Short mmCIF file of C-alpha atoms in Angstrom, two decimals:
data_model
loop_
_atom_site.label_atom_id
_atom_site.label_comp_id
_atom_site.label_asym_id
_atom_site.label_seq_id
_atom_site.Cartn_x
_atom_site.Cartn_y
_atom_site.Cartn_z
CA UNK Q 15 -2.99 79.00 -53.10
CA UNK Q 16 -5.06 80.04 -56.13
CA UNK Q 17 -6.52 83.20 -54.58
CA UNK Q 18 -5.19 86.72 -55.12
CA UNK Q 19 -3.43 88.25 -52.12
CA UNK Q 20 -2.64 91.85 -51.25
CA UNK Q 21 0.67 91.34 -53.08
CA UNK Q 22 -1.37 91.14 -56.29
CA UNK Q 23 -2.76 94.67 -55.85
CA UNK Q 24 -0.60 97.17 -57.80
CA UNK Q 25 1.04 99.58 -55.33
CA UNK Q 26 -0.41 102.63 -57.06
CA UNK Q 27 -3.88 101.19 -56.45
CA UNK Q 28 -3.32 101.00 -52.68
CA UNK Q 29 -1.99 104.48 -51.91
CA UNK Q 30 -4.78 106.70 -50.65
CA UNK Q 31 -7.35 103.88 -50.87
CA UNK Q 32 -9.56 102.82 -47.99
CA UNK Q 33 -9.08 99.10 -47.34
CA UNK Q 34 -11.60 97.19 -45.22
CA UNK Q 35 -9.71 94.33 -43.53
CA UNK Q 36 -11.63 91.53 -41.80
CA UNK Q 37 -9.34 90.47 -38.96
CA UNK Q 38 -9.94 87.91 -36.23
CA UNK Q 39 -9.52 89.88 -33.02
CA UNK Q 40 -11.74 87.53 -31.01
CA UNK Q 41 -9.26 87.41 -28.14
CA UNK Q 42 -9.69 86.44 -24.47
CA UNK Q 43 -10.19 89.21 -21.90
CA UNK Q 44 -9.86 89.05 -18.10
CA UNK Q 45 -12.19 90.63 -15.47
CA UNK Q 46 -10.35 93.94 -15.92
CA UNK Q 47 -11.10 93.73 -19.67
CA UNK Q 48 -7.42 93.32 -20.55
CA UNK Q 49 -6.32 91.11 -23.46
CA UNK Q 50 -4.77 87.96 -21.95
CA UNK Q 51 -3.60 86.32 -25.20
CA UNK Q 52 -2.69 88.58 -28.13
CA UNK Q 53 -1.69 85.78 -30.56
CA UNK Q 54 -4.41 86.58 -33.09
CA UNK Q 55 -3.61 90.30 -33.05
CA UNK Q 56 0.12 89.67 -33.46
CA UNK Q 57 -0.51 87.37 -36.42
CA UNK Q 58 -2.51 90.05 -38.24
CA UNK Q 59 0.28 92.65 -37.99
CA UNK Q 60 2.16 91.75 -41.23
CA UNK Q 61 -0.97 92.44 -43.31
CA UNK Q 62 -1.80 95.68 -41.48
CA UNK Q 63 1.81 96.94 -41.68
CA UNK Q 64 2.09 96.10 -45.39
CA UNK Q 65 -1.05 98.07 -46.20
CA UNK Q 66 0.04 101.05 -44.09
CA UNK Q 67 3.46 101.07 -45.73
CA UNK Q 68 1.77 101.25 -49.15
CA UNK Q 69 -0.10 104.35 -48.00
CA UNK Q 70 -3.48 102.66 -47.62
CA UNK Q 71 -6.11 103.88 -45.16
CA UNK Q 72 -6.83 100.79 -43.10
CA UNK Q 73 -10.27 100.05 -41.64
CA UNK Q 74 -10.31 96.95 -39.42
CA UNK Q 75 -13.45 94.95 -38.64
CA UNK Q 76 -13.81 92.00 -36.26
CA UNK Q 77 -16.14 90.31 -33.84
CA UNK Q 78 -15.48 89.72 -30.15
CA UNK Q 79 -17.30 87.00 -28.22
CA UNK Q 80 -20.94 86.14 -28.79
CA UNK Q 81 -23.04 89.21 -28.04
CA UNK Q 82 -26.43 87.65 -28.66
CA UNK Q 83 -29.23 90.20 -28.50
CA UNK Q 84 -27.30 93.35 -29.34
CA UNK Q 85 -24.42 95.49 -27.97
CA UNK Q 86 -22.78 94.57 -24.67
CA UNK Q 87 -20.33 96.88 -22.91
CA UNK Q 88 -18.07 94.01 -21.88
CA UNK Q 89 -17.64 92.99 -25.53
CA UNK Q 90 -16.74 96.38 -26.97
CA UNK Q 91 -13.49 96.51 -28.95
CA UNK Q 92 -11.79 99.23 -26.82
CA UNK Q 93 -9.28 96.93 -25.04
CA UNK Q 94 -8.43 95.36 -28.41
CA UNK Q 95 -7.75 98.82 -29.90
CA UNK Q 96 -5.45 99.57 -26.95
CA UNK Q 97 -3.50 96.31 -27.38
CA UNK Q 98 -3.26 96.77 -31.16
CA UNK Q 99 -1.90 100.29 -30.67
CA UNK Q 100 0.79 98.94 -28.31
CA UNK Q 101 1.81 96.19 -30.73
CA UNK Q 102 1.62 98.30 -33.88
CA UNK Q 103 3.31 101.41 -32.53
CA UNK Q 104 0.73 103.53 -34.39
CA UNK Q 105 -2.25 105.52 -33.17
CA UNK Q 106 -5.39 103.40 -33.65
CA UNK Q 107 -8.67 105.28 -33.99
CA UNK Q 108 -11.69 103.46 -32.56
CA UNK Q 109 -15.24 103.87 -33.87
CA UNK Q 110 -18.29 103.50 -31.60
CA UNK Q 111 -20.19 101.59 -34.31
CA UNK Q 112 -19.36 99.57 -37.42
CA UNK Q 113 -21.83 101.16 -39.87
CA UNK Q 114 -23.68 104.46 -40.11
CA UNK Q 115 -23.02 108.11 -40.80
CA UNK Q 116 -20.58 108.76 -37.92
CA UNK Q 117 -18.44 105.76 -38.96
CA UNK Q 118 -18.50 106.85 -42.61
CA UNK Q 119 -17.27 110.31 -41.55
CA UNK Q 120 -14.39 108.78 -39.57
CA UNK Q 121 -13.48 106.57 -42.53
CA UNK Q 122 -13.55 109.51 -44.94
CA UNK Q 123 -11.30 111.60 -42.67
CA UNK Q 124 -8.60 108.90 -42.56
CA UNK Q 125 -5.25 109.95 -44.02
CA UNK Q 126 -2.77 107.71 -45.82
CA UNK Q 127 -1.19 105.25 -43.35
CA UNK Q 128 -3.85 105.67 -40.65
CA UNK Q 129 -5.84 102.93 -38.89
CA UNK Q 130 -9.49 102.79 -37.80
CA UNK Q 131 -10.92 99.88 -35.77
CA UNK Q 132 -14.69 99.44 -36.04
CA UNK Q 133 -16.93 98.36 -33.15
CA UNK Q 134 -17.82 94.68 -32.67
CA UNK Q 135 -19.53 93.64 -35.91
CA UNK Q 136 -21.64 91.01 -34.13
CA UNK Q 137 -23.50 93.71 -32.22
CA UNK Q 138 -25.73 93.50 -35.31
CA UNK Q 139 -27.61 90.19 -35.87
CA UNK Q 140 -27.43 91.01 -39.61
CA UNK Q 141 -23.71 90.11 -39.49
CA UNK Q 142 -24.26 86.39 -38.80
CA UNK Q 143 -27.31 86.38 -41.09
CA UNK Q 144 -25.05 87.62 -43.94
CA UNK Q 145 -27.63 90.33 -44.61
CA UNK Q 146 -27.13 91.86 -48.07
CA UNK Q 147 -27.86 95.46 -47.01
CA UNK Q 148 -25.68 95.21 -43.90
CA UNK Q 149 -22.82 93.90 -46.07
CA UNK Q 150 -23.42 96.80 -48.48
CA UNK Q 151 -23.18 99.27 -45.56
CA UNK Q 152 -19.86 97.80 -44.43
CA UNK Q 153 -18.52 97.75 -47.98
CA UNK Q 154 -19.51 101.41 -48.52
CA UNK Q 155 -16.76 102.42 -46.08
CA UNK Q 156 -13.96 101.24 -48.38
CA UNK Q 157 -12.57 100.76 -51.89
CA UNK Q 158 -10.95 97.33 -51.40
CA UNK Q 159 -11.75 94.31 -49.17
CA UNK Q 160 -9.14 92.05 -47.57
CA UNK Q 161 -9.97 88.93 -45.58
CA UNK Q 162 -7.22 88.04 -43.12
CA UNK Q 163 -9.50 86.25 -40.63
CA UNK Q 164 -8.91 82.56 -41.26
CA UNK Q 165 -10.53 81.83 -37.88
CA UNK Q 166 -13.92 82.92 -39.25
CA UNK Q 167 -13.43 81.85 -42.89
CA UNK Q 168 -15.78 78.88 -42.37
CA UNK Q 169 -18.63 81.31 -41.61
CA UNK Q 170 -20.69 82.90 -44.40
CA UNK Q 171 -21.22 86.18 -42.54
CA UNK Q 172 -21.58 89.72 -43.89
CA UNK Q 173 -18.02 90.75 -42.96
CA UNK Q 174 -16.40 87.46 -44.01
CA UNK Q 175 -18.20 86.82 -47.29
CA UNK Q 176 -21.05 89.26 -48.01
CA UNK Q 177 -18.90 92.36 -48.56
CA UNK Q 178 -17.06 90.64 -51.41
CA UNK Q 179 -20.18 91.16 -53.55
CA UNK Q 180 -19.47 94.92 -53.48
CA UNK Q 181 -15.67 95.23 -53.38
CA UNK Q 182 -12.65 93.57 -55.05
CA UNK Q 183 -11.63 90.91 -52.49
CA UNK Q 184 -8.13 89.70 -51.63
CA UNK Q 185 -6.47 87.44 -49.06
CA UNK Q 186 -4.22 88.89 -46.37
CA UNK Q 187 -0.87 87.35 -45.46
CA UNK Q 188 -2.25 85.38 -42.50
CA UNK Q 189 -5.03 83.88 -44.63
CA UNK Q 190 -2.44 82.95 -47.27
CA UNK Q 191 -0.12 81.40 -44.68
CA UNK Q 192 -2.93 79.39 -43.10
CA UNK Q 193 -4.16 77.95 -46.42
CA UNK Q 194 -0.66 77.12 -47.64
CA UNK Q 195 0.53 75.62 -44.34
CA UNK Q 196 -2.56 73.50 -43.75
CA UNK Q 197 -2.73 72.42 -47.39
CA UNK Q 198 0.91 71.49 -47.82
CA UNK Q 199 1.66 70.00 -44.41
CA UNK Q 200 -1.55 68.00 -43.96
CA UNK Q 201 -2.23 66.94 -47.54
CA UNK Q 202 1.38 65.85 -48.16
CA UNK Q 203 2.56 64.75 -44.69
CA UNK Q 204 5.90 63.22 -43.83
CA UNK Q 205 5.02 59.88 -42.19
CA UNK Q 206 4.27 58.64 -39.60
CA UNK Q 207 1.38 61.14 -39.52
CA UNK Q 208 -0.23 61.47 -36.07
CA UNK Q 209 -3.33 63.47 -35.11
CA UNK Q 210 -4.44 64.45 -31.61
CA UNK Q 211 -8.10 65.33 -31.21
CA UNK Q 212 -9.54 66.67 -27.99
CA UNK Q 213 -12.41 68.91 -27.00
CA UNK Q 214 -15.85 68.20 -25.65
CA UNK Q 215 -17.91 66.49 -28.31
CA UNK Q 216 -17.64 63.71 -30.87
CA UNK Q 217 -20.60 65.23 -32.75
CA UNK Q 218 -18.74 68.46 -33.54
CA UNK Q 219 -15.73 66.58 -34.93
CA UNK Q 220 -17.30 63.54 -36.56
CA UNK Q 221 -16.49 64.69 -40.10
CA UNK Q 222 -12.87 65.50 -39.34
CA UNK Q 223 -12.35 62.22 -37.45
CA UNK Q 224 -13.58 60.28 -40.48
CA UNK Q 225 -11.36 62.32 -42.80
CA UNK Q 226 -8.30 61.94 -40.58
CA UNK Q 227 -8.74 58.17 -40.39
CA UNK Q 228 -8.21 58.15 -44.16
CA UNK Q 229 -5.02 60.23 -43.81
CA UNK Q 230 -3.22 59.43 -40.55
CA UNK Q 231 -1.21 56.50 -39.19
CA UNK Q 232 -2.00 57.22 -35.52
CA UNK Q 233 -5.00 58.96 -33.92
CA UNK Q 234 -4.96 59.97 -30.24
CA UNK Q 235 -8.31 60.82 -28.66
CA UNK Q 236 -8.59 62.88 -25.46
CA UNK Q 237 -10.89 65.41 -23.85
CA UNK Q 238 -14.61 65.04 -23.23
CA UNK Q 239 -15.14 63.10 -26.44
CA UNK Q 240 -13.05 60.16 -25.19
CA UNK Q 241 -15.78 59.09 -22.74
CA UNK Q 242 -18.25 58.45 -25.57
CA UNK Q 243 -15.73 56.05 -27.13
CA UNK Q 244 -15.19 54.28 -23.78
CA UNK Q 245 -18.96 53.91 -23.37
CA UNK Q 246 -19.05 52.50 -26.92
CA UNK Q 247 -16.58 49.83 -25.76
CA UNK Q 248 -19.14 48.80 -23.11
CA UNK Q 249 -17.71 50.50 -20.01
CA UNK Q 250 -19.32 52.98 -17.62
CA UNK Q 251 -18.00 56.54 -17.46
CA UNK Q 252 -19.63 57.83 -14.25
CA UNK Q 253 -20.71 61.46 -14.55
CA UNK Q 254 -18.20 62.21 -17.34
CA UNK Q 255 -19.30 64.13 -20.39
CA UNK Q 256 -21.16 61.68 -22.63
CA UNK Q 257 -23.03 61.93 -25.92
CA UNK Q 258 -25.47 59.01 -25.80
CA UNK Q 259 -26.63 59.76 -29.35
CA UNK Q 260 -23.07 59.31 -30.68
CA UNK Q 261 -22.29 55.88 -29.16
CA UNK Q 262 -23.14 53.94 -32.32
CA UNK Q 263 -21.18 56.45 -34.40
CA UNK Q 264 -18.19 56.00 -32.08
CA UNK Q 265 -18.33 52.23 -32.66
CA UNK Q 266 -18.33 52.80 -36.43
CA UNK Q 267 -15.32 55.13 -36.15
CA UNK Q 268 -13.33 52.53 -34.20
CA UNK Q 269 -14.28 49.85 -36.76
CA UNK Q 270 -13.23 52.19 -39.56
CA UNK Q 271 -9.85 52.82 -37.88
CA UNK Q 272 -9.31 49.05 -37.56
CA UNK Q 273 -10.18 48.51 -41.20
CA UNK Q 274 -7.79 51.30 -42.33
CA UNK Q 275 -5.08 49.94 -39.98
CA UNK Q 276 -4.91 53.24 -38.09
CA UNK Q 277 -3.51 53.00 -34.56
CA UNK Q 278 -6.51 54.43 -32.66
CA UNK Q 279 -5.39 55.27 -29.10
CA UNK Q 280 -7.70 56.13 -26.19
CA UNK Q 281 -6.55 57.19 -22.69
CA UNK Q 282 -5.29 54.55 -20.23
CA UNK Q 283 -6.23 56.58 -17.13
CA UNK Q 284 -8.03 59.73 -16.07
CA UNK Q 285 -8.02 62.40 -13.37
CA UNK Q 286 -11.53 62.18 -11.87
CA UNK Q 287 -13.44 64.40 -9.46
CA UNK Q 288 -16.98 64.99 -8.21
CA UNK Q 289 -17.11 68.17 -10.30
CA UNK Q 290 -14.90 70.16 -12.65
CA UNK Q 291 -13.96 72.95 -10.27
CA UNK Q 292 -10.74 74.27 -8.76
CA UNK Q 293 -9.91 72.88 -5.30
CA UNK Q 294 -12.14 69.78 -5.58
CA UNK Q 295 -10.40 66.53 -4.44
CA UNK Q 296 -9.15 64.45 -7.39
CA UNK Q 297 -7.87 60.93 -7.93
CA UNK Q 298 -6.32 58.92 -10.74
CA UNK Q 299 -8.28 55.91 -11.99
CA UNK Q 300 -7.90 53.41 -14.83
CA UNK Q 301 -9.89 54.18 -18.00
CA UNK Q 302 -12.44 51.42 -17.24
CA UNK Q 303 -12.82 52.10 -13.51
CA UNK Q 304 -14.40 55.56 -13.32
CA UNK Q 305 -16.57 55.69 -10.16
CA UNK Q 306 -20.31 56.14 -10.71
CA UNK Q 307 -20.41 59.40 -8.71
CA UNK Q 308 -17.38 61.00 -10.40
CA UNK Q 309 -16.41 62.27 -13.82
CA UNK Q 310 -13.17 62.41 -15.80
CA UNK Q 311 -11.70 65.88 -16.37
CA UNK Q 312 -8.15 65.22 -17.59
CA UNK Q 313 -5.92 62.43 -18.85
CA UNK Q 314 -3.79 60.70 -16.23
CA UNK Q 315 0.00 60.16 -15.96
CA UNK Q 316 0.01 56.78 -17.77
CA UNK Q 317 -1.84 58.36 -20.69
CA UNK Q 318 0.57 61.30 -20.84
CA UNK Q 319 3.40 58.73 -21.06
CA UNK Q 320 1.59 56.60 -23.66
CA UNK Q 321 0.56 59.56 -25.83
CA UNK Q 322 4.09 60.95 -25.47
CA UNK Q 323 5.69 57.77 -26.81
CA UNK Q 324 3.45 57.87 -29.88
CA UNK Q 325 4.12 61.60 -30.40
CA UNK Q 326 7.91 61.06 -30.28
CA UNK Q 327 7.70 58.59 -33.18
CA UNK Q 328 5.68 60.95 -35.39
CA UNK Q 329 7.09 63.04 -38.25
CA UNK Q 330 3.91 65.10 -38.83
CA UNK Q 331 1.44 66.09 -36.08
CA UNK Q 332 -1.96 67.77 -36.30
CA UNK Q 333 -3.48 68.77 -32.94
CA UNK Q 334 -6.88 70.31 -32.29
CA UNK Q 335 -8.59 70.53 -28.90
CA UNK Q 336 -7.46 70.17 -25.27
CA UNK Q 337 -7.26 66.68 -23.73
CA UNK Q 338 -8.80 67.83 -20.43
CA UNK Q 339 -10.85 70.64 -18.88
CA UNK Q 340 -7.93 72.96 -19.63
CA UNK Q 341 -9.51 76.20 -18.36
CA UNK Q 342 -9.52 74.80 -14.79
CA UNK Q 343 -5.92 74.70 -13.51
CA UNK Q 344 -6.37 71.37 -11.67
CA UNK Q 345 -7.24 69.71 -15.00
CA UNK Q 346 -4.78 71.49 -17.32
CA UNK Q 347 -1.72 69.28 -16.72
CA UNK Q 348 -2.48 66.75 -19.46
CA UNK Q 349 -2.91 69.39 -22.16
CA UNK Q 350 0.23 71.33 -21.13
CA UNK Q 351 2.31 68.13 -21.01
CA UNK Q 352 1.08 67.09 -24.46
CA UNK Q 353 2.06 70.57 -25.72
CA UNK Q 354 5.60 70.03 -24.40
CA UNK Q 355 5.83 66.60 -26.01
CA UNK Q 356 4.64 67.89 -29.40
CA UNK Q 357 7.32 70.60 -29.19
CA UNK Q 358 10.02 68.10 -28.20
CA UNK Q 359 9.13 65.67 -30.99
CA UNK Q 360 10.86 67.67 -33.71
CA UNK Q 361 7.97 66.72 -36.03
CA UNK Q 362 6.28 69.07 -38.48
CA UNK Q 363 3.49 70.28 -36.20
CA UNK Q 364 0.22 72.08 -36.96
CA UNK Q 365 -1.81 73.20 -33.94
CA UNK Q 366 -5.25 74.85 -33.99
CA UNK Q 367 -8.02 75.90 -31.62
CA UNK Q 368 -8.08 78.57 -28.90
CA UNK Q 369 -7.44 76.35 -25.86
CA UNK Q 370 -4.79 74.38 -27.72
CA UNK Q 371 -2.92 77.57 -28.60
CA UNK Q 372 -3.29 78.75 -24.97
CA UNK Q 373 -1.71 75.46 -23.84
CA UNK Q 374 1.18 75.92 -26.28
CA UNK Q 375 1.75 79.41 -24.89
CA UNK Q 376 1.37 78.27 -21.27
CA UNK Q 377 3.96 75.55 -21.87
CA UNK Q 378 6.27 78.18 -23.41
CA UNK Q 379 6.84 76.15 -26.56
CA UNK Q 380 5.19 78.26 -29.30
CA UNK Q 381 8.54 78.76 -31.05
CA UNK Q 382 8.91 74.98 -31.47
CA UNK Q 383 5.58 74.56 -33.30
CA UNK Q 384 5.76 74.64 -37.11
CA UNK Q 385 2.39 76.29 -37.65
CA UNK Q 386 -0.06 77.65 -35.09
CA UNK Q 387 -3.43 78.01 -36.79
CA UNK Q 388 -5.60 80.90 -35.63
CA UNK Q 389 -8.73 79.01 -36.69
CA UNK Q 390 -10.03 76.08 -34.65
CA UNK Q 391 -13.28 75.42 -36.50
CA UNK Q 392 -11.90 76.69 -39.80
CA UNK Q 393 -8.84 74.41 -39.65
CA UNK Q 394 -11.10 71.42 -38.88
CA UNK Q 395 -13.39 72.19 -41.82
CA UNK Q 396 -10.37 72.71 -44.07
CA UNK Q 397 -8.95 69.32 -43.04
CA UNK Q 398 -12.40 67.85 -43.60
CA UNK Q 399 -12.25 69.09 -47.19
CA UNK Q 400 -15.14 71.52 -46.92
CA UNK Q 401 -15.19 74.77 -48.89
CA UNK Q 402 -14.70 77.84 -46.68
CA UNK Q 403 -17.12 80.69 -47.61
CA UNK Q 404 -14.60 83.38 -46.60
CA UNK Q 405 -12.05 81.92 -49.01
CA UNK Q 406 -14.43 81.08 -51.86
CA UNK Q 407 -15.44 84.75 -52.32
CA UNK Q 408 -11.84 85.96 -52.82
CA UNK Q 409 -10.65 86.72 -56.36
CA UNK Q 410 -8.91 83.83 -58.07
CA UNK Q 411 -5.49 84.33 -59.64
#
């Protein structure tokens, strides 16, 4: 960790100062607009509390969802402010915007040890465009910038990177923990080192698969991406998710794994159905016998057993992505069972990605996981060896 953290700011330079903290409060909400998983909020609390205890005036900025085309009522930060207030035990002021005169007035009225949460920063397209003037407007609210949003550190946005051109920039405790945990545990793993990759597409994880093949002893593939590999082996996959354009790439990956002597394990069986909806009849079929009019939506019992045996032998585990259509209850069993097996393994375990974390929580095994990463895409790009814009802009020690 060669970046300065908030510990490196002299205490007398924090008291009375306005600190703009980029947090990752992109949390799931239900139909009643209640926060259903507060993991990301909870993990930001040490940084927020530290700053408040030093007498700083804390201004929090985050995005929520993908509000393309401007503000959307259902993606306002109000329920997040409510949840944060409950967890923090402090009054949290909530702004109706993230820049502008009214926000500046609220920021200027803050007293030492008070908190202000800005409105969803992605209500402005200038955020994702990393617009220089928009970044300047955000930065004008504060004296110091802290990035504690590892989950968005792979994005060069105004609030994750642009503001650092105007303010001294430091890492928060969560950012520090993420970088140290991922770096130490995955770059210097206790072997055997096993990785589990799930999720929908091979294309989105091609770089990390290639990188992991150079690092791991065992690679388990589940989720929608597994069907592209099965098609690459010459078998039909029915109506399962398939990336035709990635079939040749999938063949190369399997050849690469063979060459590197990596144990590359695909599912033995699947739960198939006519469509991925609750209440639809399902059946278990062998990996190479998926009916033409059905698609695979979860791994089957033989695969859970097979993956489990490999997991139990591992000493280090990296897991990113569900192994089935986890958000539909009928197809969540495989992912939840894998979560339990990772927890039971006793291995050093690093888990990342929203659905993967949800599975860990649903299985009730979060306490048995060594490190739960708040960043799905960011953790993948870190493992891949890419530079993260939100980290690069922080001051070096």
